[in-house]
Short mmCIF file of C-alpha atoms in Angstrom, two decimals:
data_model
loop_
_atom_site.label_atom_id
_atom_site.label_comp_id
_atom_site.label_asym_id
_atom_site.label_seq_id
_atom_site.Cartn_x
_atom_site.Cartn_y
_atom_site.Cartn_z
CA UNK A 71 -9.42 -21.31 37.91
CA UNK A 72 -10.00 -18.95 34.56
CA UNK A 73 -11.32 -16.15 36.93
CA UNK A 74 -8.19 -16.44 39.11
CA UNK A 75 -5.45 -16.59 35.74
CA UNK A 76 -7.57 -13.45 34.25
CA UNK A 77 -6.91 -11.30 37.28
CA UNK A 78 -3.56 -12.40 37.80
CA UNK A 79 -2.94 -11.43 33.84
CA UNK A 80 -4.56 -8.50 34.03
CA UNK A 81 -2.63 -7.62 37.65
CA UNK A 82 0.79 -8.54 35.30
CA UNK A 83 -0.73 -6.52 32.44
CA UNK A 84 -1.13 -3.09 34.74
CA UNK A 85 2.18 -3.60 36.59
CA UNK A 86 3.83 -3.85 32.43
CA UNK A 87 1.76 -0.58 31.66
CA UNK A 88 2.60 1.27 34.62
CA UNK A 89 6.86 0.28 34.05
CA UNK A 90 6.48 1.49 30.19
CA UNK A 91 4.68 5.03 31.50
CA UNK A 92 7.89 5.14 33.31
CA UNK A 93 10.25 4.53 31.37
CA UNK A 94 12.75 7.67 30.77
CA UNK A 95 12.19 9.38 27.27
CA UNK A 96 15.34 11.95 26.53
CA UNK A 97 13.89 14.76 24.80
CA UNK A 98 13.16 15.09 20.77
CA UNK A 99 16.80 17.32 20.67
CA UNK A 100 18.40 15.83 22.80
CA UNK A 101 17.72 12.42 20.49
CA UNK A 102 18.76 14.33 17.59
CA UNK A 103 21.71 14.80 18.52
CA UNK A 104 22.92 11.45 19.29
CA UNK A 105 21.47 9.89 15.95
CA UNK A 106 22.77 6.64 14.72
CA UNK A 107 26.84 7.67 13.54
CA UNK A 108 28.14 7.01 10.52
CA UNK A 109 31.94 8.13 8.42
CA UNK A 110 29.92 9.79 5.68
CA UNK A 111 33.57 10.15 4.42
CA UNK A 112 34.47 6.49 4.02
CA UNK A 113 30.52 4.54 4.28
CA UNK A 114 30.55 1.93 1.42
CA UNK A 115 28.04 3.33 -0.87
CA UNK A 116 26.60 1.16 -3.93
CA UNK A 117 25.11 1.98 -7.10
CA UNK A 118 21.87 0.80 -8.60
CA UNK A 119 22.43 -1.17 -12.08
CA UNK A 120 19.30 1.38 -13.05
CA UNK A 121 17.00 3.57 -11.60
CA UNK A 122 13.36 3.89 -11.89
CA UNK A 123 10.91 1.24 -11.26
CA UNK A 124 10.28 -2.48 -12.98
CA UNK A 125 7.33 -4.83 -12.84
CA UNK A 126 7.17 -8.54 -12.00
CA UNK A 127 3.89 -9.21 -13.69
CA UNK A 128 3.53 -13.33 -12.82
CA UNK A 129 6.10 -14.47 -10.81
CA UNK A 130 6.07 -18.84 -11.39
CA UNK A 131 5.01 -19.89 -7.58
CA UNK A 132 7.70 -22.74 -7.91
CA UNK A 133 10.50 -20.53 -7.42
CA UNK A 134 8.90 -19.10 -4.22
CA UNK A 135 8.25 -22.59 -2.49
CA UNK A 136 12.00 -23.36 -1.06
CA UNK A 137 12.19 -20.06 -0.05
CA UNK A 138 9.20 -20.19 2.57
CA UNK A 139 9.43 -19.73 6.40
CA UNK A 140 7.25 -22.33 7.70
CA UNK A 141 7.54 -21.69 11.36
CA UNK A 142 5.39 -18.73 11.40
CA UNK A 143 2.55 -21.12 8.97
CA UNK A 144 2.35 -22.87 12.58
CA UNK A 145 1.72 -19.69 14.68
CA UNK A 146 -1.41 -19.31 12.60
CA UNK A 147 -2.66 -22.68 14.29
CA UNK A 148 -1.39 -21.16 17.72
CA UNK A 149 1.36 -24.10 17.44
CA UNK A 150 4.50 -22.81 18.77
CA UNK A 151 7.98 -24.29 17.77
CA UNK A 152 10.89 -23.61 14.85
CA UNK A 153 10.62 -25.87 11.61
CA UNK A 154 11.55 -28.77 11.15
CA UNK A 155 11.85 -28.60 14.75
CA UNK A 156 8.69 -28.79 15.70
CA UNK A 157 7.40 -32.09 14.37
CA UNK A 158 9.68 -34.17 17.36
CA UNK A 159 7.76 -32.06 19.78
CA UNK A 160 5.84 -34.45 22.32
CA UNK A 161 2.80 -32.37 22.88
CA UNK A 162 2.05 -30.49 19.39
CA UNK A 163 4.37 -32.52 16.85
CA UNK A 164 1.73 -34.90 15.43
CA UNK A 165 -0.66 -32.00 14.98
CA UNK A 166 2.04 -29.76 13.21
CA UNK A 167 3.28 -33.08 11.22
CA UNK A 168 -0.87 -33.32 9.68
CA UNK A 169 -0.93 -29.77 9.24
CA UNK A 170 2.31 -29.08 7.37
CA UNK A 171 1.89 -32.74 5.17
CA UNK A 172 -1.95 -31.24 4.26
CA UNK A 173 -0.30 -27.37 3.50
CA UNK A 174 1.91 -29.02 1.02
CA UNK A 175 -0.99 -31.15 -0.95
CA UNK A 176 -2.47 -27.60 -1.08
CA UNK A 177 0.14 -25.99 -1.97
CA UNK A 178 0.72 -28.60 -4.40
CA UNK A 179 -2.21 -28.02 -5.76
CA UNK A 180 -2.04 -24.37 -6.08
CA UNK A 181 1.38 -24.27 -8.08
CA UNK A 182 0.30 -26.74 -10.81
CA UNK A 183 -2.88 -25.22 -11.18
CA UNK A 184 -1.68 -21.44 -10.64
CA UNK A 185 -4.61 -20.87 -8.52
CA UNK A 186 -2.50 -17.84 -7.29
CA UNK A 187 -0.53 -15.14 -8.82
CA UNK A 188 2.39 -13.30 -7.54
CA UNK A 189 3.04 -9.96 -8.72
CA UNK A 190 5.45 -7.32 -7.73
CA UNK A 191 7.49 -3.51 -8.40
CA UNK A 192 10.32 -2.29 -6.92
CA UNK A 193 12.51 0.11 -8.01
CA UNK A 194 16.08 2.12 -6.51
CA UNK A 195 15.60 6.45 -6.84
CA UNK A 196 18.52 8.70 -6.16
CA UNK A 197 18.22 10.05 -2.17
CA UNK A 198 19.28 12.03 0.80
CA UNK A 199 18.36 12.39 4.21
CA UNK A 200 17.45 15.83 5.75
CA UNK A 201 17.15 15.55 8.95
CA UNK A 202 15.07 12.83 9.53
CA UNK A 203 13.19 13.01 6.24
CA UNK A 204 14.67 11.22 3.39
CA UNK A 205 13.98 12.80 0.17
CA UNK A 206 13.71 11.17 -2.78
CA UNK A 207 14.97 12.65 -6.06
CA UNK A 208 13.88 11.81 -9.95
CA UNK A 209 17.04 11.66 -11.44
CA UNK A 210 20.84 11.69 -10.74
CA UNK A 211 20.42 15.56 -10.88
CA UNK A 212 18.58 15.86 -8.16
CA UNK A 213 17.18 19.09 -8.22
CA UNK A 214 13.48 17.13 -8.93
CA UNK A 215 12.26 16.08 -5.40
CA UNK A 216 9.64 12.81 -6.25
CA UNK A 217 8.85 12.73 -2.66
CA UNK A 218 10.03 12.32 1.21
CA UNK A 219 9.46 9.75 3.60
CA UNK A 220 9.35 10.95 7.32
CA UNK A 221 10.62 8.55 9.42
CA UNK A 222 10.61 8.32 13.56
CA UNK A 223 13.49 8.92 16.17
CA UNK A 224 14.33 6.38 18.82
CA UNK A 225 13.93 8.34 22.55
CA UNK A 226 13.52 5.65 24.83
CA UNK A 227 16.52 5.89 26.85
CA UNK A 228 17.84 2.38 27.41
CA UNK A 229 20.65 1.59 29.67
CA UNK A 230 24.35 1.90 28.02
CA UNK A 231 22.86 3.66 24.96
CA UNK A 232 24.37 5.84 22.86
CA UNK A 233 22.66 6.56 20.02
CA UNK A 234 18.71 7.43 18.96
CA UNK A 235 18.20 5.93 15.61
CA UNK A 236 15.66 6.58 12.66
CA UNK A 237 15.15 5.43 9.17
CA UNK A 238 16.84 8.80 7.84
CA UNK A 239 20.07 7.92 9.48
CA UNK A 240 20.72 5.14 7.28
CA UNK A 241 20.76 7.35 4.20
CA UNK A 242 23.65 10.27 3.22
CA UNK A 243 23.00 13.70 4.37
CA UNK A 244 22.37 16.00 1.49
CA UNK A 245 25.53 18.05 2.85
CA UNK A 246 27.46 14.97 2.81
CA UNK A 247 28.95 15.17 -0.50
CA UNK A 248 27.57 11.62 -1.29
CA UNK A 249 25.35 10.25 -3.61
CA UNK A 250 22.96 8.01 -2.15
CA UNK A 251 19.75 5.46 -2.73
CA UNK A 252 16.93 4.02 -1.63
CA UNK A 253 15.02 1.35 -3.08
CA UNK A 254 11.23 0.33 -2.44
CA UNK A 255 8.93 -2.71 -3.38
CA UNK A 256 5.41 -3.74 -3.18
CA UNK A 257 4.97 -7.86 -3.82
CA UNK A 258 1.45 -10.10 -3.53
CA UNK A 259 0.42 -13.52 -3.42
CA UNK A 260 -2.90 -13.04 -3.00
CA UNK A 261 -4.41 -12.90 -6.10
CA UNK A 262 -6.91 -15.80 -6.32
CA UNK A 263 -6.88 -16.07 -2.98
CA UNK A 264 -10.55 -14.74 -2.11
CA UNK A 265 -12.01 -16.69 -4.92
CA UNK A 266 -10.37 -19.83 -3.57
CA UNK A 267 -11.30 -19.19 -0.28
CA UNK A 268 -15.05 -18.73 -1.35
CA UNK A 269 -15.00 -21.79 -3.22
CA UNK A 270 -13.86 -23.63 0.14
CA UNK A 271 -16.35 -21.65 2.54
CA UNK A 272 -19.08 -22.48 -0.07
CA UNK A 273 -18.46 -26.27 0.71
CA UNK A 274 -18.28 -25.48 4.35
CA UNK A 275 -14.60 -26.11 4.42
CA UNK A 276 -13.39 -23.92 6.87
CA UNK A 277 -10.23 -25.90 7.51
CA UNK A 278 -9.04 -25.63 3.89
CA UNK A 279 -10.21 -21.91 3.93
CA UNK A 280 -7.83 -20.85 6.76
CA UNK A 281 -5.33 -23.14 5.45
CA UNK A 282 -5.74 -20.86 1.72
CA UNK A 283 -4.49 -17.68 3.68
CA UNK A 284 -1.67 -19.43 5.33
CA UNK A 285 -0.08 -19.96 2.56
CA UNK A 286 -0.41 -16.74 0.59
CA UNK A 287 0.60 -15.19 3.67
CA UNK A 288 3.82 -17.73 3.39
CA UNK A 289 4.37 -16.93 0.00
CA UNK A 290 4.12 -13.39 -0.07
CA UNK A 291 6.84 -13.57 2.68
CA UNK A 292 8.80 -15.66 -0.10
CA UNK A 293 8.34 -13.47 -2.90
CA UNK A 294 9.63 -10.45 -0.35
CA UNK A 295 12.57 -12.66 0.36
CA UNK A 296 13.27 -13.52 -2.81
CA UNK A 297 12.57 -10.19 -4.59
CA UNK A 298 15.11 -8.48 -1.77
CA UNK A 299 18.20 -10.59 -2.57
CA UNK A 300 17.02 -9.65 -6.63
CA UNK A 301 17.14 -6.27 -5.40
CA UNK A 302 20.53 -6.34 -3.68
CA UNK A 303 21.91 -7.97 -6.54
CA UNK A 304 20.77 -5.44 -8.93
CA UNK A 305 22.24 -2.84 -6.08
CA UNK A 306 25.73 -4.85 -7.02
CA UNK A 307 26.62 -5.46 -3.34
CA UNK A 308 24.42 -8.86 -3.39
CA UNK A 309 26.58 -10.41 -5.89
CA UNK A 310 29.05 -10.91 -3.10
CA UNK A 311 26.37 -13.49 -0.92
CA UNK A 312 26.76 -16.60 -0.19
CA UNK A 313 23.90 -17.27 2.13
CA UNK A 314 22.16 -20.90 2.98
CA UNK A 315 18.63 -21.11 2.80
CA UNK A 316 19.36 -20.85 6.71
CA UNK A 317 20.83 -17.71 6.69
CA UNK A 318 18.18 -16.20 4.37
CA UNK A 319 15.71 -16.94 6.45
CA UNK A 320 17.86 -15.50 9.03
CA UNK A 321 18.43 -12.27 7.26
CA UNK A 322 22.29 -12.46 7.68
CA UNK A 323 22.43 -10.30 4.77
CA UNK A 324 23.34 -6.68 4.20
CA UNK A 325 20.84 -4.35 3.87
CA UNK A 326 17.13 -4.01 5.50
CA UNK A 327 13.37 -3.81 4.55
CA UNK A 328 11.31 -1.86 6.66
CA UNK A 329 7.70 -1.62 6.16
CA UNK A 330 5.55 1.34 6.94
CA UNK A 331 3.26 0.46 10.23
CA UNK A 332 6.32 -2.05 11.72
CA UNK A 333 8.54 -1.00 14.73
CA UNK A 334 10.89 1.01 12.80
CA UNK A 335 8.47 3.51 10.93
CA UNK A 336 4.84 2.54 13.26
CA UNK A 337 3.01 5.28 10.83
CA UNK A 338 0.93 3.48 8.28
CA UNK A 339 0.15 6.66 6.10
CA UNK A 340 3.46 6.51 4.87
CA UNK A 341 2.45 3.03 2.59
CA UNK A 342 0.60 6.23 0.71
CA UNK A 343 3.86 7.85 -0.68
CA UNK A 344 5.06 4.29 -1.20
CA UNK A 345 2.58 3.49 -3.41
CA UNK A 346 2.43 6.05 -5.30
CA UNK A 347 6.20 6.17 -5.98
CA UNK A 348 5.97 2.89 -7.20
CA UNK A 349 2.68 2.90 -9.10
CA UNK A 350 1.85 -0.46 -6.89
CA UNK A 351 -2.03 -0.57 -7.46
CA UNK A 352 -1.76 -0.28 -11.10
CA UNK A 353 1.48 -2.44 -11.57
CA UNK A 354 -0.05 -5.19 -8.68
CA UNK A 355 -3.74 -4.81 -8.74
CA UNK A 356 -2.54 -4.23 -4.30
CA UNK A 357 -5.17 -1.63 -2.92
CA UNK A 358 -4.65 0.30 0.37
CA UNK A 359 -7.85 0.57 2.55
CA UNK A 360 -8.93 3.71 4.46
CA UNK A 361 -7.07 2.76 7.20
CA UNK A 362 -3.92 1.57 5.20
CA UNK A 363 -4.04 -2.18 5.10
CA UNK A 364 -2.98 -3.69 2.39
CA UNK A 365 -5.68 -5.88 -0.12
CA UNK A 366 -5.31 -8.38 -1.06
CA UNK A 367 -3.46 -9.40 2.95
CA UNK A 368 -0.94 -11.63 1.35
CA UNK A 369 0.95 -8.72 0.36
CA UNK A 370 4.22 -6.83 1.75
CA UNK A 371 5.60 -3.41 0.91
CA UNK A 372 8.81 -1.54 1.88
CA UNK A 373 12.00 0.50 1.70
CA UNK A 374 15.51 -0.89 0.78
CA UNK A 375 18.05 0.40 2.93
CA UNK A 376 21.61 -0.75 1.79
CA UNK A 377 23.68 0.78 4.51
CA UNK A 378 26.68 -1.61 5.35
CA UNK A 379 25.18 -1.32 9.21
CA UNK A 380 21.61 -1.16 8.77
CA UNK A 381 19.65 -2.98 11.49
CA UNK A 382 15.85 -3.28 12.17
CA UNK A 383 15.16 -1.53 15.69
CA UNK A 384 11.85 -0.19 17.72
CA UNK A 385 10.85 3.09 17.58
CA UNK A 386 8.61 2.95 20.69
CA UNK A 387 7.43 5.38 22.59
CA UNK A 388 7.69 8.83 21.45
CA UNK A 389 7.19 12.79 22.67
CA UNK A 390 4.72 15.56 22.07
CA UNK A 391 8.11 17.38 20.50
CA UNK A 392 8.52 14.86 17.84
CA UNK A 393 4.60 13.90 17.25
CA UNK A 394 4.35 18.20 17.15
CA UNK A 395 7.92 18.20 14.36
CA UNK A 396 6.43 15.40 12.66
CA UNK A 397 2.90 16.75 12.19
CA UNK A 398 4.37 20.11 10.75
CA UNK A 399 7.07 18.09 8.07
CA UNK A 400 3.88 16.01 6.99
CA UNK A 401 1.51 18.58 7.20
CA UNK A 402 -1.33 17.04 9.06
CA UNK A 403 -2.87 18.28 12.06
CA UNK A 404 -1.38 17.23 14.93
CA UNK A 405 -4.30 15.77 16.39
CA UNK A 406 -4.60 13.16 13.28
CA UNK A 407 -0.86 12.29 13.51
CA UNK A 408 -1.47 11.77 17.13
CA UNK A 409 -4.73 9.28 16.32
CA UNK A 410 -2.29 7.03 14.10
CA UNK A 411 0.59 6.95 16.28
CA UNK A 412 -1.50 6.56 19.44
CA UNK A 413 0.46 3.35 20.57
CA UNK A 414 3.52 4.99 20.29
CA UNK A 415 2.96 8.29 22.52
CA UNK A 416 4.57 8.80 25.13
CA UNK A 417 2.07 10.94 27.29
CA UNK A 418 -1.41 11.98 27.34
CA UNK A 419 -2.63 14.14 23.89
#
């Protein structure tokens, strides 16, 4: 029985390889030219309160707890099902029942003893998109480039599309004639978290070890949540929500966080400019490794993008034209940009 459900995943596996290989890519141009459109001339466009970057040097853990997303806490246990949903499940609600009642004794625990800190940046610069760079300015003068972030075009050609998008194409054009933003954060959870987790693995407490990273995964997800509507308050357009917990959790707000390495932008260098435009290790004691993952893990970084029509998408598979464009606006040999976005390329380098 396992030797006849491994071939027949790994026939299913082939046939799902060999359809992606084929599926249509329009060319880098061609892609270009049908970018994600937007009314430059009448786009809502809000201003920052300030500019520059701020610190959120011990964030109290109580205000993060009603703003977790337990349904993913359950993944971790390979327990599939939506909270609270979940627990009147036949086959796996007892189990998720124990597990969630013993998270929140933890969790309890962790809060009243602050066995955890939660520290964050963010920060809004002035910025403009050129081509499908987005340049980052120091000042409202911008003549003083900080940086760019190089983002990916869409070319899988899906049926009834119409547009390719990027990252860029939510921010104004330099020749636009309007002033635009673009915010980024860096938030953690997880410090304490290895020292707690060594406490529990000294006792041989595995359970309670796994159950440690759970929930500063969870609450690094909260303090993301929770520093983003901050953030689009401070923007001035967030002052308008009125969003349930529901619809947080949802993201039914305006305005998106993509994070370096994710489907929108799959290139994990790019964390590097974030980082250093935001003086993260310093203000949030969050190191990047040699391959770009984050430490401590319970930690999430990103862009703001506050376009009115902002949406997360897939960048997918991609061409040697864009990999070859994208090499020479970085300025890294091909061949390296090729090695990071090898899961992305769309032939053979």
């Amino acid at each position: 029985d396992f030797d006849a459900a491994n071939r027949a995943a790994q026939i299913e596996m082939a046939r799902a390889y060999k359809d992606r290989q084929e599926t249509k890519l329009v060319s880098y141009n061609e892609a270009r030219s049908k970018k994600f459109p937007t009314d430059w001339s009448t786009v809502r466009i809000d201003t920052p309160s300030f500019l520059g970057r701020r610190e959120i040097r011990d964030l109290p853990l109580d205000e993060l707890v009603p703003l977790i997303d337990w349904s993913p806490f359950f993944m971790t246990w390979e327990l599939k099902g939506k909270f609270p949903k979940i627990f009147d499940d036949a086959d796996v609600g007892p189990t998720a029942k124990k597990l969630y009642d013993d998270a929140r004794k933890l969790l309890d625990k962790i809060v009243l003893k602050r066995l955890l800190k939660a520290r964050g940046v963010y920060g809004f610069w002035p910025a403009a998109s050129d081509g499908d760079d987005v340049i980052v300015f120091a000042d409202e003068g911008r003549t003083t480039e900080l940086c760019r972030f190089y983002t990916l075009r869409q070319q899988w050609e899906r049926k009834g599309q119409t547009h390719f998008t990027a990252l860029a194409d939510y921010i104004a054009p330099l020749d636009s004639g309007r002033k635009d933003y673009i915010g980024a954060f860096t938030v953690t959870a997880g410090d304490g978290c290895d020292a707690l987790v060594k406490q529990f693995e000294a006792d041989h407490d595995d359970y309670n070890s796994i159950m440690t990273k759970a929930l500063a995964d969870r609450l690094a997800e909260a303090f993301a949540e929770h520093l983003h509507a901050k953030a689009r308050r401070d923007w001035g357009y967030g002052r308008e929500e009125k969003l349930t917990h529901e619809q947080l959790i949802a993201e039914e707000y305006r305005g998106i966080r993509p994070a370096p390495g994710y489907p929108a932008q799959p290139d994990h260098t790019e964390k590097r400019a974030l980082f250093d435009l935001l003086g993260a290790e310093q203000a949030t004691g969050v190191t990047l490794t040699e391959t770009f993952a984050m430490h401590p893990a319970a930690s999430v970084c990103g862009l703001y993008f506050a376009h009115p029509e902002a949406r997360y998408f897939a960048v997918d598979r991609i061409t040697r034209d864009q990999t070859e464009s994208y090499a020479k606006r970085k300025g890294m040999p091909q061949q390296e940009v090729e090695r990071w976005l090898s899961p992305n390329l769309g032939y053979d380098p």
